[in-house]
Amino acid sequence: MGNRTKAWGSAPGARHWLAMLALLAPASATVAATAQAAVSAVPAQAASAAVPDGAVRAGRLQVRWELQRNVFTEAAPDGRTQARLIVTNNDSQPLPARGWSLHFNSMDALQTGAVGAGLVLEQIAGGYFRLKPGDGFAGLAPGQSLEVSLLYPYRIVKLDKAPSGPYLVYDAAPDVGMAIADFALLPVTRPEQVDTGKTGLNPRVTPADTYRRNARAGLLPAAEVPPVLPTPLHMQPGAGKLRLTGNASVKAPAALAAEAALARELFKSGGAPLQLGVGKVEGHDSPEAYRLTIGEKDGIAITGNSAAGVFYGLQTLRDLMPLPGAADPALAEVAITDAPRFGHRGFMLDVARNFHGKETVFKWLDLMARYKLNTLHFHLTDDEGWRLEIAGLPELTAIGAVRGHSAKPGVRLQPAYGSGPDPRDASGSGYFSRADYIEILRYAKARHIDVIPEIEMPGHARAAVQAMEARYHRLKAAGSKDAAKYLLHDFSDRSVYKSPQLYTDHVINPGLESSFTFIGHVVAEVVKLHRAAGVPLRTIHMGGDELPDGAWEKSPASLALMRQKKLETSADLWDYFYDRVDAIVRKHGLYASGWEEMAARKTLLAGRHKLIPNPRFTQRGFSAYVWNNTVGAEDLAYRLANAGYDIVLAPVTKMYMDMAANQNPEEPGVNWGAYVELDDVYGFIPFDYLKNASAEARLGKDGLTDYGRRRVRGMQATLFTETVRDPARIDYLAMPRLLAVAERAWAPDPAWATEGDADKAAALYGSAWSGFVNALGQRVLPRLDLERVGVDYRIAPPGLLVEGGRVLANHVLPGMALRYTVDGSAPTAASKPVTGPIAERGLIKVAAFDRNGRPGVVASVDNR
């Protein structure tokens, strides 16, 4: 941080401070204009003006990245990855020997220094790297190519770990970044590219692997497909049918006007008498409980313990409605009594690492409501972005919500996750105004969804740290005595640490009183926003995860505080920090939520790090969201619950939607925690994580006590967006896996989860799994298709198996249409349907298609 302080000594160019100058006016009048100026402020020079005479233009450079091989040594038995950048000059001018740099992002570390061809690789900060000419670089003539060697410290599996967002900067115009449009990743086709050495890991999932996995479920007759998802508690079918003809007759009290409007929407193409009301649902105390009856003579009645119960009864009615275009528009008679298993059924959407706007949030609130999820965990801030306007602190959005190239500090955040040089990049830059946030809150409330905002701290706070440093320097230059009021870091801090995202300057410092002034201000403003929306706020998620070892240890401010408060270790300082944070949120009548680390204490056991329940906060009412169920911490959630913490289950190996479905390099997503297929989510047992684990994995692990069981508030799907620049990628990663989360969060334990006999449990699981995937393939996803909701859910590749010269094909979702080609071309909606074994010879390619003809991932097999 000292080096960065020195850099502030040089005055930035006027155009870079255009947005900052506006901040000298009253903040209440200039917040929106300032932030908009920051997003819109692009370098004044045209890109062509940034190119020195006789030098290559960025638009004429071609860059390719190739994973070459995995290397296994005694020092790296799990492997390291050798890759290369291939840079080709397609211009008529040379790339000069000096005076330029190539910038890009990488989600993983890279070995810096000399990288071949006379070039040098530098890490600027986090995953932001720069390639520069060294003494041995002679330039790149027109038509020539050069290779740059990239060495990763670990074995790279996913193509999402490749460089992203490359752009060229000339020293003559250091504030102008020129995006390289002709950039691509070369395919992974050779064995050495997916070599796993002696690790015993499977290099790829083959079509035959997929076929065998899919074979656990076949196509069920329509009458045997479960009619409602999530599965209701009690469902008693009748014998008759209620015809849906004419207009709907909806009767409801004024307090259920919103629910009545939804009911009329359901009956747009034909209706029936429908009575809505609030009343006691016998045997159930949950406000979300409901009773739904459909009778041939009496029509439809829905009674809920509250409006929320009526709302969920309507979602069940939606599920029971015939698919659009059905020949027989009728509802079967049924009586359903239902209530949720958990009161907290959540979905976390990250808009910080890559921004996603209001319409995307609305879409996912609608989907959450449809499948009876009731809590949006809104990840609004992180190292790479601050996405909520806070009155009085305009820098948080003017700087902290804007990513792009700048040669000077304090102008905007650096590019991240491929956002590139342009501060107008839609995923790198953006934020929710106060009006936007209020609109989101009201939209969620109308769908009976709570919004829990997350403000990350003390780690994952780089956007805030940099924004408040910019505020400090601006006000100090103006002679203000208030400059340090919200400062978040100690300029004299020499602590050595590195976050998993490779940052070394992203932590809020508890030794500064200004840190708590900042937190207090932000919390107060968030409370005001909820009050203005008329939406209750019970908790704020206050972060807590991934504080790197070494943080604060060489900060004079933190060390002075430790002496003053007689704190012995940084773990004690952590307790002090969250003691203060807890007091801030309690002042507003809230309780504190956070990731599991907020409820845990770092200790050493036999020289190894171990997290234990922190005894200091067990009676504070903290709610801990437990993500870590990786090897060695499988029982952490249970230990925290047994110790008295309220917990939300959010295990990375089961519920993280950003995890890739499998290890194939081209399959989108990350893999640091697990690979998560649909059946991994479906097979999650909330109260018995380890039921199906090996005896070795269960050794020494705690189960959930009766007391601990009462502390489990619910469960949550989590989607971080490092790899998600396009909203369609959210669809791909979250759906249909989110439907399995909804099933586990609402429905009671299925019989297979509690059966003690392994063989019986396996048989029960097979039957239940078959019903679930048939419901998705034949009813749930086709309804989304036919209603044209706009959800580009993942259509998994088919399984293919060559047997006796014929190709057998199946799909994880029975009922999906399969089509194939034999000439190696990709199947289209006009290709031949798969109606049985494929006897033709050739390179067989098969894909599944939704009801609108959208193809899924293609699988291929050679049958010559």
Short mmCIF file of N, CA and C in Angstrom, two decimals, residues 238-333:
data_model
loop_
_atom_site.label_atom_id
_atom_site.label_comp_id
_atom_site.label_asym_id
_atom_site.label_seq_id
_atom_site.Cartn_x
_atom_site.Cartn_y
_atom_site.Cartn_z
N GLY A 238 -58.29 -37.19 -7.00
CA GLY A 238 -59.68 -37.57 -7.14
C GLY A 238 -59.91 -38.32 -8.43
N ALA A 239 -61.17 -38.53 -8.77
CA ALA A 239 -61.49 -39.34 -9.95
C ALA A 239 -61.90 -38.49 -11.14
N GLY A 240 -62.41 -37.28 -10.90
CA GLY A 240 -62.95 -36.48 -11.99
C GLY A 240 -61.99 -35.46 -12.54
N LYS A 241 -62.52 -34.62 -13.46
CA LYS A 241 -61.72 -33.57 -14.07
C LYS A 241 -62.53 -32.28 -14.12
N LEU A 242 -61.83 -31.19 -13.91
CA LEU A 242 -62.43 -29.86 -13.98
C LEU A 242 -62.05 -29.25 -15.33
N ARG A 243 -63.04 -29.01 -16.17
CA ARG A 243 -62.79 -28.44 -17.49
C ARG A 243 -62.47 -26.95 -17.38
N LEU A 244 -61.49 -26.51 -18.13
CA LEU A 244 -61.08 -25.11 -18.13
C LEU A 244 -61.63 -24.45 -19.38
N THR A 245 -62.82 -23.89 -19.26
CA THR A 245 -63.47 -23.25 -20.39
C THR A 245 -63.98 -21.90 -19.95
N GLY A 246 -64.08 -20.99 -20.88
CA GLY A 246 -64.61 -19.67 -20.57
C GLY A 246 -63.65 -18.85 -19.74
N ASN A 247 -64.17 -17.82 -19.10
CA ASN A 247 -63.36 -16.92 -18.29
C ASN A 247 -63.29 -17.40 -16.84
N ALA A 248 -62.18 -17.09 -16.19
CA ALA A 248 -62.02 -17.46 -14.79
C ALA A 248 -62.89 -16.57 -13.91
N SER A 249 -63.42 -17.16 -12.88
CA SER A 249 -64.18 -16.42 -11.87
C SER A 249 -63.38 -16.48 -10.58
N VAL A 250 -62.64 -15.41 -10.29
CA VAL A 250 -61.74 -15.39 -9.14
C VAL A 250 -62.36 -14.55 -8.03
N LYS A 251 -62.52 -15.17 -6.88
CA LYS A 251 -63.04 -14.47 -5.71
C LYS A 251 -61.96 -14.43 -4.65
N ALA A 252 -61.68 -13.23 -4.15
CA ALA A 252 -60.63 -13.07 -3.15
C ALA A 252 -60.85 -11.79 -2.38
N PRO A 253 -60.48 -11.75 -1.10
CA PRO A 253 -60.58 -10.51 -0.35
C PRO A 253 -59.58 -9.48 -0.87
N ALA A 254 -59.81 -8.23 -0.51
CA ALA A 254 -58.96 -7.14 -1.00
C ALA A 254 -57.49 -7.34 -0.63
N ALA A 255 -57.25 -7.98 0.54
CA ALA A 255 -55.86 -8.19 0.98
C ALA A 255 -55.11 -9.15 0.05
N LEU A 256 -55.84 -9.88 -0.78
CA LEU A 256 -55.20 -10.83 -1.71
C LEU A 256 -55.31 -10.36 -3.15
N ALA A 257 -55.34 -9.05 -3.34
CA ALA A 257 -55.48 -8.51 -4.70
C ALA A 257 -54.35 -8.96 -5.61
N ALA A 258 -53.10 -8.97 -5.09
CA ALA A 258 -51.96 -9.39 -5.92
C ALA A 258 -52.08 -10.85 -6.30
N GLU A 259 -52.52 -11.68 -5.35
CA GLU A 259 -52.67 -13.11 -5.63
C GLU A 259 -53.82 -13.34 -6.61
N ALA A 260 -54.89 -12.55 -6.49
CA ALA A 260 -56.00 -12.67 -7.44
C ALA A 260 -55.55 -12.32 -8.85
N ALA A 261 -54.69 -11.31 -8.96
CA ALA A 261 -54.17 -10.93 -10.28
C ALA A 261 -53.33 -12.06 -10.88
N LEU A 262 -52.54 -12.71 -10.04
CA LEU A 262 -51.76 -13.85 -10.52
C LEU A 262 -52.68 -14.96 -10.98
N ALA A 263 -53.75 -15.22 -10.23
CA ALA A 263 -54.69 -16.27 -10.60
C ALA A 263 -55.31 -15.99 -11.97
N ARG A 264 -55.68 -14.76 -12.22
CA ARG A 264 -56.26 -14.42 -13.53
C ARG A 264 -55.23 -14.60 -14.65
N GLU A 265 -53.98 -14.31 -14.33
CA GLU A 265 -52.92 -14.52 -15.32
C GLU A 265 -52.79 -16.00 -15.67
N LEU A 266 -52.95 -16.86 -14.70
CA LEU A 266 -52.85 -18.30 -14.95
C LEU A 266 -53.97 -18.79 -15.87
N PHE A 267 -55.11 -18.10 -15.83
CA PHE A 267 -56.28 -18.57 -16.57
C PHE A 267 -56.52 -17.78 -17.85
N LYS A 268 -55.47 -17.27 -18.45
CA LYS A 268 -55.64 -16.45 -19.65
C LYS A 268 -56.33 -17.21 -20.78
N SER A 269 -56.06 -18.52 -20.89
CA SER A 269 -56.60 -19.27 -22.03
C SER A 269 -57.74 -20.20 -21.62
N GLY A 270 -58.38 -19.93 -20.53
CA GLY A 270 -59.49 -20.76 -20.10
C GLY A 270 -59.51 -20.88 -18.60
N GLY A 271 -60.69 -20.73 -18.00
CA GLY A 271 -60.72 -20.67 -16.56
C GLY A 271 -61.72 -21.57 -15.90
N ALA A 272 -61.86 -21.33 -14.58
CA ALA A 272 -62.77 -22.09 -13.75
C ALA A 272 -63.02 -21.26 -12.49
N PRO A 273 -64.05 -21.56 -11.73
CA PRO A 273 -64.26 -20.85 -10.47
C PRO A 273 -63.09 -21.06 -9.52
N LEU A 274 -62.59 -19.96 -8.93
CA LEU A 274 -61.45 -20.04 -8.03
C LEU A 274 -61.69 -19.15 -6.81
N GLN A 275 -61.59 -19.74 -5.63
CA GLN A 275 -61.78 -19.03 -4.38
C GLN A 275 -60.46 -18.96 -3.63
N LEU A 276 -60.02 -17.75 -3.28
CA LEU A 276 -58.80 -17.56 -2.52
C LEU A 276 -59.14 -17.01 -1.14
N GLY A 277 -58.42 -17.47 -0.13
CA GLY A 277 -58.69 -16.96 1.20
C GLY A 277 -57.56 -17.26 2.17
N VAL A 278 -57.51 -16.48 3.24
CA VAL A 278 -56.56 -16.71 4.32
C VAL A 278 -57.30 -17.34 5.48
N GLY A 279 -56.79 -18.45 5.96
CA GLY A 279 -57.41 -19.16 7.07
C GLY A 279 -56.45 -20.21 7.59
N LYS A 280 -56.83 -20.85 8.65
CA LYS A 280 -55.95 -21.83 9.27
C LYS A 280 -55.87 -23.10 8.43
N VAL A 281 -54.63 -23.48 8.11
CA VAL A 281 -54.37 -24.77 7.47
C VAL A 281 -54.08 -25.76 8.58
N GLU A 282 -54.98 -26.66 8.81
CA GLU A 282 -54.89 -27.54 9.96
C GLU A 282 -53.58 -28.33 9.98
N GLY A 283 -52.97 -28.32 11.16
CA GLY A 283 -51.76 -29.11 11.36
C GLY A 283 -50.47 -28.43 10.96
N HIS A 284 -50.56 -27.18 10.52
CA HIS A 284 -49.36 -26.50 10.03
C HIS A 284 -49.31 -25.06 10.53
N ASP A 285 -48.20 -24.71 11.16
CA ASP A 285 -48.02 -23.37 11.69
C ASP A 285 -47.29 -22.44 10.73
N SER A 286 -46.63 -22.99 9.73
CA SER A 286 -45.87 -22.14 8.81
C SER A 286 -46.78 -21.15 8.12
N PRO A 287 -46.41 -19.87 8.07
CA PRO A 287 -47.22 -18.90 7.34
C PRO A 287 -47.29 -19.21 5.85
N GLU A 288 -46.41 -20.08 5.36
CA GLU A 288 -46.39 -20.42 3.94
C GLU A 288 -47.19 -21.68 3.62
N ALA A 289 -47.84 -22.25 4.61
CA ALA A 289 -48.66 -23.45 4.39
C ALA A 289 -49.92 -23.09 3.62
N TYR A 290 -50.42 -24.04 2.85
CA TYR A 290 -51.65 -23.82 2.08
C TYR A 290 -52.40 -25.13 1.88
N ARG A 291 -53.65 -24.99 1.53
CA ARG A 291 -54.46 -26.14 1.12
C ARG A 291 -55.11 -25.80 -0.21
N LEU A 292 -54.96 -26.69 -1.17
CA LEU A 292 -55.50 -26.52 -2.51
C LEU A 292 -56.43 -27.68 -2.83
N THR A 293 -57.64 -27.36 -3.24
CA THR A 293 -58.56 -28.40 -3.69
C THR A 293 -59.06 -28.06 -5.09
N ILE A 294 -59.15 -29.07 -5.92
CA ILE A 294 -59.71 -28.95 -7.27
C ILE A 294 -60.82 -29.98 -7.38
N GLY A 295 -62.04 -29.50 -7.61
CA GLY A 295 -63.18 -30.40 -7.73
C GLY A 295 -63.93 -30.18 -9.02
N GLU A 296 -64.44 -31.26 -9.57
CA GLU A 296 -65.15 -31.18 -10.85
C GLU A 296 -66.36 -30.26 -10.75
N LYS A 297 -67.03 -30.27 -9.59
CA LYS A 297 -68.24 -29.47 -9.43
C LYS A 297 -67.99 -28.15 -8.71
N ASP A 298 -67.07 -28.17 -7.73
CA ASP A 298 -66.90 -27.00 -6.88
C ASP A 298 -65.80 -26.05 -7.34
N GLY A 299 -65.06 -26.42 -8.35
CA GLY A 299 -64.00 -25.56 -8.83
C GLY A 299 -62.75 -25.66 -7.95
N ILE A 300 -62.04 -24.54 -7.84
CA ILE A 300 -60.73 -24.52 -7.17
C ILE A 300 -60.83 -23.64 -5.94
N ALA A 301 -60.22 -24.10 -4.86
CA ALA A 301 -60.13 -23.29 -3.64
C ALA A 301 -58.72 -23.38 -3.09
N ILE A 302 -58.18 -22.23 -2.71
CA ILE A 302 -56.86 -22.19 -2.09
C ILE A 302 -56.97 -21.38 -0.81
N THR A 303 -56.58 -22.01 0.28
CA THR A 303 -56.54 -21.34 1.57
C THR A 303 -55.11 -21.38 2.09
N GLY A 304 -54.60 -20.25 2.54
CA GLY A 304 -53.25 -20.20 3.09
C GLY A 304 -53.25 -19.65 4.49
N ASN A 305 -52.23 -20.02 5.25
CA ASN A 305 -52.08 -19.42 6.58
C ASN A 305 -51.79 -17.93 6.50
N SER A 306 -51.34 -17.51 5.33
CA SER A 306 -51.10 -16.09 5.07
C SER A 306 -51.19 -15.90 3.56
N ALA A 307 -51.01 -14.64 3.13
CA ALA A 307 -51.00 -14.38 1.69
C ALA A 307 -49.89 -15.18 1.00
N ALA A 308 -48.76 -15.36 1.71
CA ALA A 308 -47.67 -16.14 1.12
C ALA A 308 -48.13 -17.57 0.86
N GLY A 309 -48.88 -18.16 1.79
CA GLY A 309 -49.39 -19.50 1.57
C GLY A 309 -50.30 -19.57 0.35
N VAL A 310 -51.18 -18.58 0.20
CA VAL A 310 -52.05 -18.54 -0.98
C VAL A 310 -51.21 -18.44 -2.24
N PHE A 311 -50.16 -17.61 -2.19
CA PHE A 311 -49.28 -17.43 -3.34
C PHE A 311 -48.64 -18.75 -3.75
N TYR A 312 -48.16 -19.52 -2.77
CA TYR A 312 -47.53 -20.79 -3.11
C TYR A 312 -48.55 -21.82 -3.57
N GLY A 313 -49.78 -21.72 -3.07
CA GLY A 313 -50.83 -22.58 -3.60
C GLY A 313 -51.08 -22.30 -5.07
N LEU A 314 -51.00 -21.02 -5.45
CA LEU A 314 -51.15 -20.67 -6.86
C LEU A 314 -49.99 -21.19 -7.71
N GLN A 315 -48.78 -21.21 -7.15
CA GLN A 315 -47.66 -21.79 -7.90
C GLN A 315 -47.87 -23.27 -8.14
N THR A 316 -48.44 -23.95 -7.14
CA THR A 316 -48.77 -25.37 -7.33
C THR A 316 -49.85 -25.51 -8.39
N LEU A 317 -50.85 -24.64 -8.35
CA LEU A 317 -51.88 -24.68 -9.39
C LEU A 317 -51.28 -24.48 -10.77
N ARG A 318 -50.33 -23.56 -10.88
CA ARG A 318 -49.64 -23.35 -12.16
C ARG A 318 -49.00 -24.66 -12.64
N ASP A 319 -48.38 -25.38 -11.72
CA ASP A 319 -47.73 -26.64 -12.07
C ASP A 319 -48.73 -27.68 -12.55
N LEU A 320 -49.93 -27.64 -12.01
CA LEU A 320 -50.95 -28.62 -12.37
C LEU A 320 -51.67 -28.28 -13.67
N MET A 321 -51.56 -27.05 -14.12
CA MET A 321 -52.26 -26.64 -15.34
C MET A 321 -51.74 -27.42 -16.54
N PRO A 322 -52.61 -27.70 -17.50
CA PRO A 322 -52.13 -28.37 -18.72
C PRO A 322 -51.11 -27.51 -19.44
N LEU A 323 -50.18 -28.14 -20.12
CA LEU A 323 -49.18 -27.39 -20.88
C LEU A 323 -49.85 -26.56 -21.95
N PRO A 324 -49.31 -25.39 -22.26
CA PRO A 324 -49.89 -24.57 -23.34
C PRO A 324 -50.05 -25.38 -24.61
N GLY A 325 -51.24 -25.26 -25.21
CA GLY A 325 -51.51 -25.99 -26.43
C GLY A 325 -52.03 -27.39 -26.22
N ALA A 326 -52.25 -27.78 -24.97
CA ALA A 326 -52.73 -29.14 -24.69
C ALA A 326 -54.10 -29.35 -25.31
N ALA A 327 -54.34 -30.57 -25.80
CA ALA A 327 -55.61 -30.88 -26.45
C ALA A 327 -56.75 -30.97 -25.45
N ASP A 328 -56.43 -31.30 -24.19
CA ASP A 328 -57.46 -31.49 -23.18
C ASP A 328 -57.26 -30.49 -22.06
N PRO A 329 -57.82 -29.27 -22.18
CA PRO A 329 -57.62 -28.25 -21.14
C PRO A 329 -58.48 -28.55 -19.91
N ALA A 330 -57.93 -29.38 -19.06
CA ALA A 330 -58.66 -29.78 -17.86
C ALA A 330 -57.68 -30.00 -16.72
N LEU A 331 -58.21 -29.91 -15.49
CA LEU A 331 -57.43 -30.18 -14.29
C LEU A 331 -58.01 -31.41 -13.60
N ALA A 332 -57.11 -32.32 -13.23
CA ALA A 332 -57.56 -33.50 -12.49
C ALA A 332 -57.95 -33.09 -11.07
N GLU A 333 -58.97 -33.74 -10.54
CA GLU A 333 -59.36 -33.49 -9.16
C GLU A 333 -58.23 -33.88 -8.22
#
